[in-house]
CSV table of C-alpha atoms and ligand atoms in Angstrom, one decimal:
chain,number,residue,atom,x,y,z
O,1,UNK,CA,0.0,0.0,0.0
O,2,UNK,CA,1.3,3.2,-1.0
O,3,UNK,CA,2.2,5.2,2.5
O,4,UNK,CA,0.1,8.4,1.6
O,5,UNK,CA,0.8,11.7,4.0
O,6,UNK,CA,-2.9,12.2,4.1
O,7,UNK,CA,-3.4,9.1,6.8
O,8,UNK,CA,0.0,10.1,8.8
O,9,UNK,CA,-0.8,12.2,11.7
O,10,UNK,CA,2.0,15.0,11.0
O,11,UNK,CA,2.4,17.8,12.5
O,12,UNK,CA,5.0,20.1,14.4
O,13,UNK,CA,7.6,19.3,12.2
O,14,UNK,CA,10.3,20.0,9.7
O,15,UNK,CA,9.2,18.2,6.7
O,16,UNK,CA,11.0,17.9,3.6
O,17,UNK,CA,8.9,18.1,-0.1
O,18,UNK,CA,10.4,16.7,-3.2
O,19,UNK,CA,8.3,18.8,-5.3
O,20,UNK,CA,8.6,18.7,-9.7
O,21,UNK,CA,8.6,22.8,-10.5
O,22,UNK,CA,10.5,22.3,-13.1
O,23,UNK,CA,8.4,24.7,-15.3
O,24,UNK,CA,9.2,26.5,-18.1
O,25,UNK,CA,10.3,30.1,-17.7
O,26,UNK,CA,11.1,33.0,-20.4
O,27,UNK,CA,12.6,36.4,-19.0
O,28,UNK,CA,12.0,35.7,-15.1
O,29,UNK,CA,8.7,34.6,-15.7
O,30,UNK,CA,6.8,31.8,-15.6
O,31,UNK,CA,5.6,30.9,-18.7
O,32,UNK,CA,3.1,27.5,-17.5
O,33,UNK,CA,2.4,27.2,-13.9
O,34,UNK,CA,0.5,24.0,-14.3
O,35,UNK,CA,3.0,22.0,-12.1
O,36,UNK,CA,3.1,24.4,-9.6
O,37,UNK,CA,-0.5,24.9,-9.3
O,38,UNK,CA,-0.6,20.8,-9.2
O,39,UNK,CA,1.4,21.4,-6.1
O,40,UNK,CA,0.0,23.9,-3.7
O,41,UNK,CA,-2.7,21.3,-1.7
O,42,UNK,CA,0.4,19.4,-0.5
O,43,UNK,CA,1.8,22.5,1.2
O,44,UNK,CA,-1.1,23.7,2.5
O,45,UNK,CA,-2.0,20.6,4.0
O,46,UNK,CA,1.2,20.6,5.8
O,47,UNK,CA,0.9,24.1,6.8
O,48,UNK,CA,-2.4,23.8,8.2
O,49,UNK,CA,-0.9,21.0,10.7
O,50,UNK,CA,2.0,23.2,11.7
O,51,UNK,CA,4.3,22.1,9.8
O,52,UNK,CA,7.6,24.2,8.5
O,53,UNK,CA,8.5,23.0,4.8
O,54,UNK,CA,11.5,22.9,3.3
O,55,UNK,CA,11.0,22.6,-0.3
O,56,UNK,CA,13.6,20.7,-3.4
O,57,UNK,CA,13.1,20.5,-6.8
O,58,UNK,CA,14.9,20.5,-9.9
O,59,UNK,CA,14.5,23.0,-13.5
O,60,UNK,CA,15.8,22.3,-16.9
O,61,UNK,CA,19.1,20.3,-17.1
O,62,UNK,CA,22.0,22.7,-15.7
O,63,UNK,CA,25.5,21.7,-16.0
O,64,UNK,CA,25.8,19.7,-12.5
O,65,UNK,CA,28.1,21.1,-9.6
O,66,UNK,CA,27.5,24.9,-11.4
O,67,UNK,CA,25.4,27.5,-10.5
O,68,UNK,CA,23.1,28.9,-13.5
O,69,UNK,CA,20.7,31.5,-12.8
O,70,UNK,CA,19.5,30.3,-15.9
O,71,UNK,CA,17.7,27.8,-14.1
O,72,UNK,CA,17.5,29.2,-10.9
O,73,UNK,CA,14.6,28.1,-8.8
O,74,UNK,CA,14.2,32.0,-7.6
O,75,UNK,CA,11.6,32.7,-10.1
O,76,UNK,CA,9.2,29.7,-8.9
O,77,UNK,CA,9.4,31.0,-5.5
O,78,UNK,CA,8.3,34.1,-5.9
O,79,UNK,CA,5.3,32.9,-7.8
O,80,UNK,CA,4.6,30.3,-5.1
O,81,UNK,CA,4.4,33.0,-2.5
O,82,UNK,CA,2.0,35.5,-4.4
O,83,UNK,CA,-0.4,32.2,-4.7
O,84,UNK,CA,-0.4,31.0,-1.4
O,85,UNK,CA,-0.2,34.1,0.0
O,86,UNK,CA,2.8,33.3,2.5
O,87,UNK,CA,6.4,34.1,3.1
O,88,UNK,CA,8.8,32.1,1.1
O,89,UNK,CA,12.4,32.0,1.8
O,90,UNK,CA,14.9,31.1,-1.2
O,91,UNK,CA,17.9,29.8,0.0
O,92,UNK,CA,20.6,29.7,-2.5
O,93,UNK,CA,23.4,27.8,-0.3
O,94,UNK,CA,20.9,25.7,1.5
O,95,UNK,CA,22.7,22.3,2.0
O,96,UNK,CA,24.9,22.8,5.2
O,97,UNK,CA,21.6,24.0,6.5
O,98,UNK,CA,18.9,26.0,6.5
O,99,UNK,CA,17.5,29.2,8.9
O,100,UNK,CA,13.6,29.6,8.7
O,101,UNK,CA,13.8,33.0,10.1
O,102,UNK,CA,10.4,34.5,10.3
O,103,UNK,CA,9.0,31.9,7.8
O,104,UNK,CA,7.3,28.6,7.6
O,105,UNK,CA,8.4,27.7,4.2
O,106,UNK,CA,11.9,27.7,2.9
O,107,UNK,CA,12.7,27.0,-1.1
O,108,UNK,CA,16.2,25.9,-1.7
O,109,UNK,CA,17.8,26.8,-4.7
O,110,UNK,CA,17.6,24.4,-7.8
O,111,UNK,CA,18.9,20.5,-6.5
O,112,UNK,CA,20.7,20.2,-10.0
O,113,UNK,CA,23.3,22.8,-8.7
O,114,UNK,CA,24.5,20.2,-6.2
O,115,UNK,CA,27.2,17.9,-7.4
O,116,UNK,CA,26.3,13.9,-7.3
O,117,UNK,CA,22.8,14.9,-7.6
O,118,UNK,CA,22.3,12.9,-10.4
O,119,UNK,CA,24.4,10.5,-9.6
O,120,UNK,CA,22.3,9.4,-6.4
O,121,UNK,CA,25.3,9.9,-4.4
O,122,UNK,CA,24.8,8.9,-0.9
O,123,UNK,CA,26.7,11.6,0.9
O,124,UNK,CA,24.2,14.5,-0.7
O,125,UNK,CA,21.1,12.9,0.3
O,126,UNK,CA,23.0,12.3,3.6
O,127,UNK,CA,23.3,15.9,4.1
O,128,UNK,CA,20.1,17.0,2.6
O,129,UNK,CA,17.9,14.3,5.3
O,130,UNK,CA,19.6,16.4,7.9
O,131,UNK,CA,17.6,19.4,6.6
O,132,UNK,CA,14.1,17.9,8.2
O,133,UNK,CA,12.5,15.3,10.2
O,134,UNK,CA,9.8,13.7,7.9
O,135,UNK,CA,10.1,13.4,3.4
O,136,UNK,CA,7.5,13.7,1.9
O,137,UNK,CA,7.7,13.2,-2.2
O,138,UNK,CA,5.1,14.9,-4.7
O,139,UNK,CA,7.2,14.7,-7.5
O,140,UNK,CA,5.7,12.0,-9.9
O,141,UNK,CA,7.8,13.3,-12.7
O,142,UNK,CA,11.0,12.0,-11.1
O,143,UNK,CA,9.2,9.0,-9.8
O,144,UNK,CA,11.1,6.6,-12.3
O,145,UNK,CA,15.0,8.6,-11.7
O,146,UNK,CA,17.4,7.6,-9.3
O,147,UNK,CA,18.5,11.1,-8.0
O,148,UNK,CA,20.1,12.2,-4.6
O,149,UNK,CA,17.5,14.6,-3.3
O,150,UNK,CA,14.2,12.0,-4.0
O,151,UNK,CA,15.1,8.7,-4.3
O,152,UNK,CA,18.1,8.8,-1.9
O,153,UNK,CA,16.0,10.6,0.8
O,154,UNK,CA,13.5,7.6,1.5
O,155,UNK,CA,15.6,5.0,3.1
O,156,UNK,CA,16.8,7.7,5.1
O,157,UNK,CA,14.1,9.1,6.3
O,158,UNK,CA,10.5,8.2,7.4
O,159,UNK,CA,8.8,9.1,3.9
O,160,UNK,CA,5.5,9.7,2.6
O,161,UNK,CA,3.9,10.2,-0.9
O,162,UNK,CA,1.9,13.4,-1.4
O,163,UNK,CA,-1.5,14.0,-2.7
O,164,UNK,CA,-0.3,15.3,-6.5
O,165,UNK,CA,1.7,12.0,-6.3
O,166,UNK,CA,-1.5,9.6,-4.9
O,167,UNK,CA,-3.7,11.5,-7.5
O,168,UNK,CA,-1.2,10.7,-10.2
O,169,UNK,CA,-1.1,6.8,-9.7
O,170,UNK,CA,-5.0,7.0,-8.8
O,171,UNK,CA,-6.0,8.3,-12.0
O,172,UNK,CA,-3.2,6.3,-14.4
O,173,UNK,CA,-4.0,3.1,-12.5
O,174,UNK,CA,-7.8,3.7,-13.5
O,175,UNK,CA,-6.8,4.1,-17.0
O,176,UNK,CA,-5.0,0.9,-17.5
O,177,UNK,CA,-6.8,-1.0,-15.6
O,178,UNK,CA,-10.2,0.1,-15.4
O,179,UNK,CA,-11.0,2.4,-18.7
O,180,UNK,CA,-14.5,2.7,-19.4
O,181,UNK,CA,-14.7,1.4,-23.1
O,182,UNK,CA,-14.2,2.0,-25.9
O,183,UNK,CA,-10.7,3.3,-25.1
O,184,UNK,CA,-8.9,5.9,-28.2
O,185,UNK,CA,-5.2,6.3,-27.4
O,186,UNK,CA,-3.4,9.0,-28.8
O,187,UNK,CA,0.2,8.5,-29.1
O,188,UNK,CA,2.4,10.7,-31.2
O,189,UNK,CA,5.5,13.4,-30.9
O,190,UNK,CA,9.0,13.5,-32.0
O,191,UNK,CA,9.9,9.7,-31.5
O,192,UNK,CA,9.0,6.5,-31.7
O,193,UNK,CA,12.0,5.3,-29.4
O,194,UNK,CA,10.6,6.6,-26.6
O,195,UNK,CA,7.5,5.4,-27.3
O,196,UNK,CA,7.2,2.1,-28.9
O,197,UNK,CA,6.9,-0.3,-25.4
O,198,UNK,CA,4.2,2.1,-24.8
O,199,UNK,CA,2.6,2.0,-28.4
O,200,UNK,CA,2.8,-2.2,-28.1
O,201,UNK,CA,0.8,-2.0,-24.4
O,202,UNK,CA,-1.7,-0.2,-25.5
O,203,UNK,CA,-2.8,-1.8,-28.5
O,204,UNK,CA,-3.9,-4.5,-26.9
O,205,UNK,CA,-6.0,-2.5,-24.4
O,206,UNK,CA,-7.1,0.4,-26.6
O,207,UNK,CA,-10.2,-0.2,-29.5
O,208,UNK,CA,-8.3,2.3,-31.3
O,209,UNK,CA,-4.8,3.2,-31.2
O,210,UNK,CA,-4.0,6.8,-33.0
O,211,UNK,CA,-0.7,8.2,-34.8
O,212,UNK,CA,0.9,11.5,-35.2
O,213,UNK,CA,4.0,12.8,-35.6
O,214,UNK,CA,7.5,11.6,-36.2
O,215,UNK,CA,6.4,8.6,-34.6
O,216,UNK,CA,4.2,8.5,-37.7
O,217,UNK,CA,6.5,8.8,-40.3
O,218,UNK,CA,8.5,6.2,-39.2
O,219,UNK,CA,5.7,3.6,-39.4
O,220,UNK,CA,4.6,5.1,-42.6
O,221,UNK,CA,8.7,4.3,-43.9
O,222,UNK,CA,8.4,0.5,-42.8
O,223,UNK,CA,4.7,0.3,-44.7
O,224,UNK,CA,6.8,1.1,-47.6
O,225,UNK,CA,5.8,5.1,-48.3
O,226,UNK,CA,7.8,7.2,-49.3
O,227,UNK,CA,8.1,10.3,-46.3
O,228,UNK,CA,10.8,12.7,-48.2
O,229,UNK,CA,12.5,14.1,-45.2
O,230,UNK,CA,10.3,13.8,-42.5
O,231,UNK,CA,11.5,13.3,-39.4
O,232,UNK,CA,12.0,9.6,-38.5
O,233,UNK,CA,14.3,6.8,-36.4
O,234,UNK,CA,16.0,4.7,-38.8
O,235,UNK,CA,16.9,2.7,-36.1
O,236,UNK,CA,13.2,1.8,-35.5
O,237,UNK,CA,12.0,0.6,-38.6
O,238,UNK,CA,12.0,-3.0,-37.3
O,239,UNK,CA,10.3,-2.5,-34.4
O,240,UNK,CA,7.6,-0.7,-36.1
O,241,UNK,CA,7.6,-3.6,-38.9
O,242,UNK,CA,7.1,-5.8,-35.9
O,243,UNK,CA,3.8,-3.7,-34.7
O,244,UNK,CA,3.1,-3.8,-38.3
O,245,UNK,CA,2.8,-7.9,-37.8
O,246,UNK,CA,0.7,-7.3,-34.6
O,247,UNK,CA,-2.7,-9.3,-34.4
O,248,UNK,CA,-3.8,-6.0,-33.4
O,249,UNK,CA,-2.5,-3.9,-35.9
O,250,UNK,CA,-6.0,-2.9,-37.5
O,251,UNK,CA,-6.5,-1.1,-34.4
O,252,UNK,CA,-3.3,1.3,-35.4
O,253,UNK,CA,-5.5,4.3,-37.3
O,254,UNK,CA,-3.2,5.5,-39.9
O,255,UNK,CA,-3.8,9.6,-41.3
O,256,UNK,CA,-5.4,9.6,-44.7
O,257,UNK,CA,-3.3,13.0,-45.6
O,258,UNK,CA,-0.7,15.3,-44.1
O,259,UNK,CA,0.5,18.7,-44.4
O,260,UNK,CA,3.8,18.8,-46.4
O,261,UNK,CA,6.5,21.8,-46.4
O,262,UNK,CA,8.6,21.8,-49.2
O,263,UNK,CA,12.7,22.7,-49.5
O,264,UNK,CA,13.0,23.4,-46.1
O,265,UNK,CA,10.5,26.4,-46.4
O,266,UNK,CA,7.6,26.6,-43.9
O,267,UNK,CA,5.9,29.0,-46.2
O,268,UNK,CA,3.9,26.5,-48.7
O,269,UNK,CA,2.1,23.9,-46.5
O,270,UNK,CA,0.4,21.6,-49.0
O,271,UNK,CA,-2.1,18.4,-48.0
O,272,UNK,CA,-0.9,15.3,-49.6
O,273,UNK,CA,-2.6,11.8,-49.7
O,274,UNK,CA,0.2,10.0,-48.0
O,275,UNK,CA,0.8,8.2,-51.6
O,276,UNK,CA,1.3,11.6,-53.1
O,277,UNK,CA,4.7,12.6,-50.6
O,278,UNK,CA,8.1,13.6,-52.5
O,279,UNK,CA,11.2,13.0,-51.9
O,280,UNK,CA,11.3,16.9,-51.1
O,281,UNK,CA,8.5,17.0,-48.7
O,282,UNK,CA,8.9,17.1,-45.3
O,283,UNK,CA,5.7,15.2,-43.5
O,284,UNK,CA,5.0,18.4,-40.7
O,285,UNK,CA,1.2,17.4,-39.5
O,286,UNK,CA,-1.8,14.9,-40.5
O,287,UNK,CA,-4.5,16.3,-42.9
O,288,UNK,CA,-7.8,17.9,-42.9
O,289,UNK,CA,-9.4,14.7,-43.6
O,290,UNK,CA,-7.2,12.3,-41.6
O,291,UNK,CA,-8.3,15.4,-38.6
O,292,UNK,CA,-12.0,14.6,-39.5
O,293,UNK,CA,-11.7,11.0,-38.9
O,294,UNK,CA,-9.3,11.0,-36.1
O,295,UNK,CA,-12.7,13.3,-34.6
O,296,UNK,CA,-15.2,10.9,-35.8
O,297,UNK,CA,-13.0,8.2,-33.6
O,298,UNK,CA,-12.7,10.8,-30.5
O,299,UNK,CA,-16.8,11.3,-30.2
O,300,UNK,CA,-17.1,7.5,-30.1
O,301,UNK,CA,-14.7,7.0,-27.4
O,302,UNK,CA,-15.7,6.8,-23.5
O,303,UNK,CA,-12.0,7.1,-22.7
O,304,UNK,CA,-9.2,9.2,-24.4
O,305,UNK,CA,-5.5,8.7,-23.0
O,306,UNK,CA,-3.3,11.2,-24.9
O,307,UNK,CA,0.5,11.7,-25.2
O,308,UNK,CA,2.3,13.5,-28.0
O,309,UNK,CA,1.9,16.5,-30.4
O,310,UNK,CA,0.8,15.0,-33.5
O,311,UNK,CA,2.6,17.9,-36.0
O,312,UNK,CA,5.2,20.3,-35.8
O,313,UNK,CA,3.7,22.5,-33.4
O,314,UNK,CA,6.3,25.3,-32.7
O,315,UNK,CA,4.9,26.5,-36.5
O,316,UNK,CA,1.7,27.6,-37.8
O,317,UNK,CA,0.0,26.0,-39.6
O,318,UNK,CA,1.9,22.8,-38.5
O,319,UNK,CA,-0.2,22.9,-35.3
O,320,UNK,CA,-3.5,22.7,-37.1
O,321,UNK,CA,-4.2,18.5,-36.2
O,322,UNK,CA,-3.0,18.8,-32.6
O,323,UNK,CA,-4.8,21.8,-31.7
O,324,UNK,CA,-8.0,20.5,-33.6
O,325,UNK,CA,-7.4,17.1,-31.8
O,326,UNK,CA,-7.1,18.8,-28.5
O,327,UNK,CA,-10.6,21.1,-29.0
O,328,UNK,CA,-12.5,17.6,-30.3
O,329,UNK,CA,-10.9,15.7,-26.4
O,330,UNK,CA,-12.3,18.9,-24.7
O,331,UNK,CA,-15.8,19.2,-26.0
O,332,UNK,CA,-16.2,15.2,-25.6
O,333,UNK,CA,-17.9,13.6,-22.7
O,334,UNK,CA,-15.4,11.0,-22.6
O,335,UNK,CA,-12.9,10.9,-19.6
O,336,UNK,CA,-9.9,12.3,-20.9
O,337,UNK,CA,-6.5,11.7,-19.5
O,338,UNK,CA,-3.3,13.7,-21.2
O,339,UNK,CA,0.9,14.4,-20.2
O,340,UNK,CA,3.9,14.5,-22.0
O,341,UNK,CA,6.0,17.5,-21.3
O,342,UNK,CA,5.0,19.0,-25.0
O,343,UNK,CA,1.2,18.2,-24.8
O,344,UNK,CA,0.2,20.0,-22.0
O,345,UNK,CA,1.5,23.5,-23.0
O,346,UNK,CA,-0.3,23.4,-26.0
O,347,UNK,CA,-4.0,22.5,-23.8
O,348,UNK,CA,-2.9,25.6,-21.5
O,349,UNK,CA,-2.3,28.1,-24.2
O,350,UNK,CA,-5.6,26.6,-25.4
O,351,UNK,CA,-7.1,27.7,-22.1
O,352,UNK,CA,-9.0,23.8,-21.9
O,353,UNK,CA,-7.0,23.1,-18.8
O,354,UNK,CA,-10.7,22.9,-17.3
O,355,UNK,CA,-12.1,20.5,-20.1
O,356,UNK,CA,-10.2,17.4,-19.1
O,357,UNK,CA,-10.8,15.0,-16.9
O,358,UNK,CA,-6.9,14.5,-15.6
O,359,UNK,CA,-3.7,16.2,-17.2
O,360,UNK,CA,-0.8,14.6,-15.4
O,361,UNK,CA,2.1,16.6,-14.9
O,362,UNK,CA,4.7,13.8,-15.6
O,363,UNK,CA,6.5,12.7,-18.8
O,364,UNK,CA,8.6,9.6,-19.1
O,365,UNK,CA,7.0,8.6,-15.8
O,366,UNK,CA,3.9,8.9,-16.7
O,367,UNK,CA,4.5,6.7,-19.7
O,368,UNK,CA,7.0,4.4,-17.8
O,369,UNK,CA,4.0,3.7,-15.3
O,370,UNK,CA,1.3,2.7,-18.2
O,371,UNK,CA,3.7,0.6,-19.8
O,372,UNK,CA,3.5,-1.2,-16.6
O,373,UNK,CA,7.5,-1.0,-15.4
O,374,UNK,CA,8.0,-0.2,-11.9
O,375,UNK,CA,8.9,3.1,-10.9
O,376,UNK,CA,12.0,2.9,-8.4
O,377,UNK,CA,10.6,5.4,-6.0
O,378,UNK,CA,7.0,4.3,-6.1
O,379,UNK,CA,8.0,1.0,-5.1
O,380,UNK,CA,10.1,2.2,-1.7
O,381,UNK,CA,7.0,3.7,-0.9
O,382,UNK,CA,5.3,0.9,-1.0
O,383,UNK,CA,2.8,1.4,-4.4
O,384,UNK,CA,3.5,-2.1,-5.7
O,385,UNK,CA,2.4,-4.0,-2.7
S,401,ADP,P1,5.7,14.9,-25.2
S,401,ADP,O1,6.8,15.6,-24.5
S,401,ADP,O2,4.4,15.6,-25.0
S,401,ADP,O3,5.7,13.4,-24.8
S,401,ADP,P2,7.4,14.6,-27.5
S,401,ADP,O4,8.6,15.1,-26.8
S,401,ADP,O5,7.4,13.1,-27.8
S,401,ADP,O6,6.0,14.9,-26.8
S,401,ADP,O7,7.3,15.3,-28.9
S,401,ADP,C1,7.1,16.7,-29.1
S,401,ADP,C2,7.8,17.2,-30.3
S,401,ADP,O8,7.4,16.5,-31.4
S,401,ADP,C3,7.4,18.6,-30.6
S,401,ADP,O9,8.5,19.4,-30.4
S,401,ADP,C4,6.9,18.6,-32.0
S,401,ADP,O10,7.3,19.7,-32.8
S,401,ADP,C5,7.5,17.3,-32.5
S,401,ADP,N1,6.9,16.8,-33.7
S,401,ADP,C6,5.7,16.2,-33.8
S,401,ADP,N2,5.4,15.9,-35.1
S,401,ADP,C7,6.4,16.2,-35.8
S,401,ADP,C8,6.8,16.1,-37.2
S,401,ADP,N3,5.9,15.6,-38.1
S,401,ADP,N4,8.0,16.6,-37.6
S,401,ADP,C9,8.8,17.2,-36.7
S,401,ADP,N5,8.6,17.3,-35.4
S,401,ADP,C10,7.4,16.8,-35.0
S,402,MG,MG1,8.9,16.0,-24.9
């Protein structure tokens, strides 16, 4: 049984929260405060049973043992603080120890900056358990990562898992196991590498399995198409042919048309039947009528699990399938679950944060846990047995 912090009886202490803020930030602001919002019932739980918190989490990928301000954590404080309406301390040298001062809540300064951090190094997490009494982890995006300041804290320390974190395995767990059918997954984005265990689950759970992007391309390569110079894995062509060969393969829905650029210029979409791609074409998003039956699919559906842009959404008009896609989830009645570290930026700038049923806020781990591996962390506290 997972050891959740809502049935300890904590209170009057230091407690330590492995929180993911790792959020995306342009110009010292925050540019999608999904994850931290995500957060906030956690902390407020604690602080309501007297609790002082001292809060670590990571941001982007700095160069470990070096400061950055780059990815400085400083930001995410501030913006905590204005939402919870409390005093915040950032602590930028934090790991000898910290001083609460006047405050109940103490942020320390991005864990990345700490050498071995990454490296699970067993004299960091040494010195970071000396910080607090209790752990408590809410950060499901690490959940599958051996790191010093998450991992390496629970066998030191008496640890529980937070509410973001108990909600995260809730509502995944309910969508492997229990999916009101029919079931539409969505899988798409850059690559199929990271994807294909996942892609090979869920066929055999899902009444229809949907593509999009490069991951796309590189199925439509081993059916024989020619993609011009799409994006696509090479290296992957045989594991595609193999889903290719899958009993379940007629579950795989396949676009009907994409949106080509040509020469390396964004400026000329053009829709294509697949058969009608050049050598020069580069495959950049599915088709007005491969959106229209992709929809059609979406309506019938009781259950929509979605991961992946499924075009080149940094340019217009390459956005046009994912953004339609995303408006034909929201207006559904289905239960909708989405993450992936692309997809959920694109639902926020669409404002529909409201109009689905759960938006996770990890990535790999997310897709780790559906593929049905076991997530290092949530096994030490105790979700596997
Ligand atoms: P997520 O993080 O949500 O799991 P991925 O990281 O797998 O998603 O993929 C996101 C990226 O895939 C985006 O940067 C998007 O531009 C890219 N992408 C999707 N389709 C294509 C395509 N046809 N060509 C090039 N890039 C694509
Ligand atoms: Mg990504």
């Amino acid at each position: 049984m997972l050891k959740v912090l809502k049935e300890a009886n904590i209170n009057n202490k230091i407690v330590l929260l492995r929180l993911d803020l790792n959020v995306p930030i342009s110009q010292n602001k925050i540019v999608s405060n999904f994850r931290i919002i995500k957060s906030i019932p956690t902390i407020e739980h604690l602080i309501k049973n007297n609790n002082k918190i001292v809060i670590l989490s990571h941001l982007g990928r700095p160069k470990e043992g070096e400061v950055d301000e780059k990815y400085s954590l400083k930001p995410v404080a501030l913006y905590l603080s204005e939402k919870i309406k409390q005093n915040i301390i950032f602590e930028k040298n934090w790991v000898n120890g910290v001083d609460f001062k006047d405050s109940n809540i103490i942020m320390c300064e991005n864990v990345r900056f700490q050498n071995g951090e990454k490296l699970n190094s067993s004299e960091l997490s040494r010195k970071i358990s000396s910080l607090g009494d209790i752990f408590v982890f809410d950060a499901f995006g690490v959940s599958h990562r051996k790191e010093s300041s998450a991992y390496g804290l629970i066998d030191l320390m008496d640890s529980y898992a937070g509410q973001l974190l108990e909600n995260e395995i809730n509502n995944a767990l309910m969508m492997i196991s229990n999916p009101v059918n029919p079931l539409t997954t969505i899988i798409s984005g850059a690559k199929i590498s990271t994807k294909i265990t996942l892609i090979s689950k869920l066929l055999n759970k899902s009444s229809h399995l949907i593509i999009g992007g490069g991951i796309l391309n590189t199925f439509l390569f081993a059916l024989g198409h020619n993609i011009g110079t799409s994006l696509f894995e090479s290296d992957y062509v045989d594991e595609a042919k193999k889903i290719i060969k899958h009993k379940d393969f007629e579950k795989l829905i396949m676009p009907i048309d994409v949106v080509c650029s040509n020469n390396n210029s964004f400026d000329n979409p053009q829709t294509k039947l697949i058969s009608m791609v050049q050598s020069d074409d580069k495959i950049l998003d599915i088709g007005a009528k491969s959106i229209d039956k992709y929809v059609d699919i979406i309506k019938k559906s009781s259950t929509v699990f979605w991961n992946g842009p499924l075009g080149y959404v940094e340019q217009e008009p390459y956005d046009t399938g994912t953004v339609k896609i995303a408006k034909a989830i929201a207006i559904s009645n289905c239960y909708s679950m989405v993450g992936g570290g692309d997809t959920l930026p694109i639902i926020e700038k669409l404002s529909l944060i409201d109009n689905f049923s759960y938006l996770s806020t990890g990535g790999g781990a997310l897709l780790k846990f559906i593929e049905g591996k076991e997530l290092p962390i949530l096994k030490k506290l105790g979700a596997y047995t």
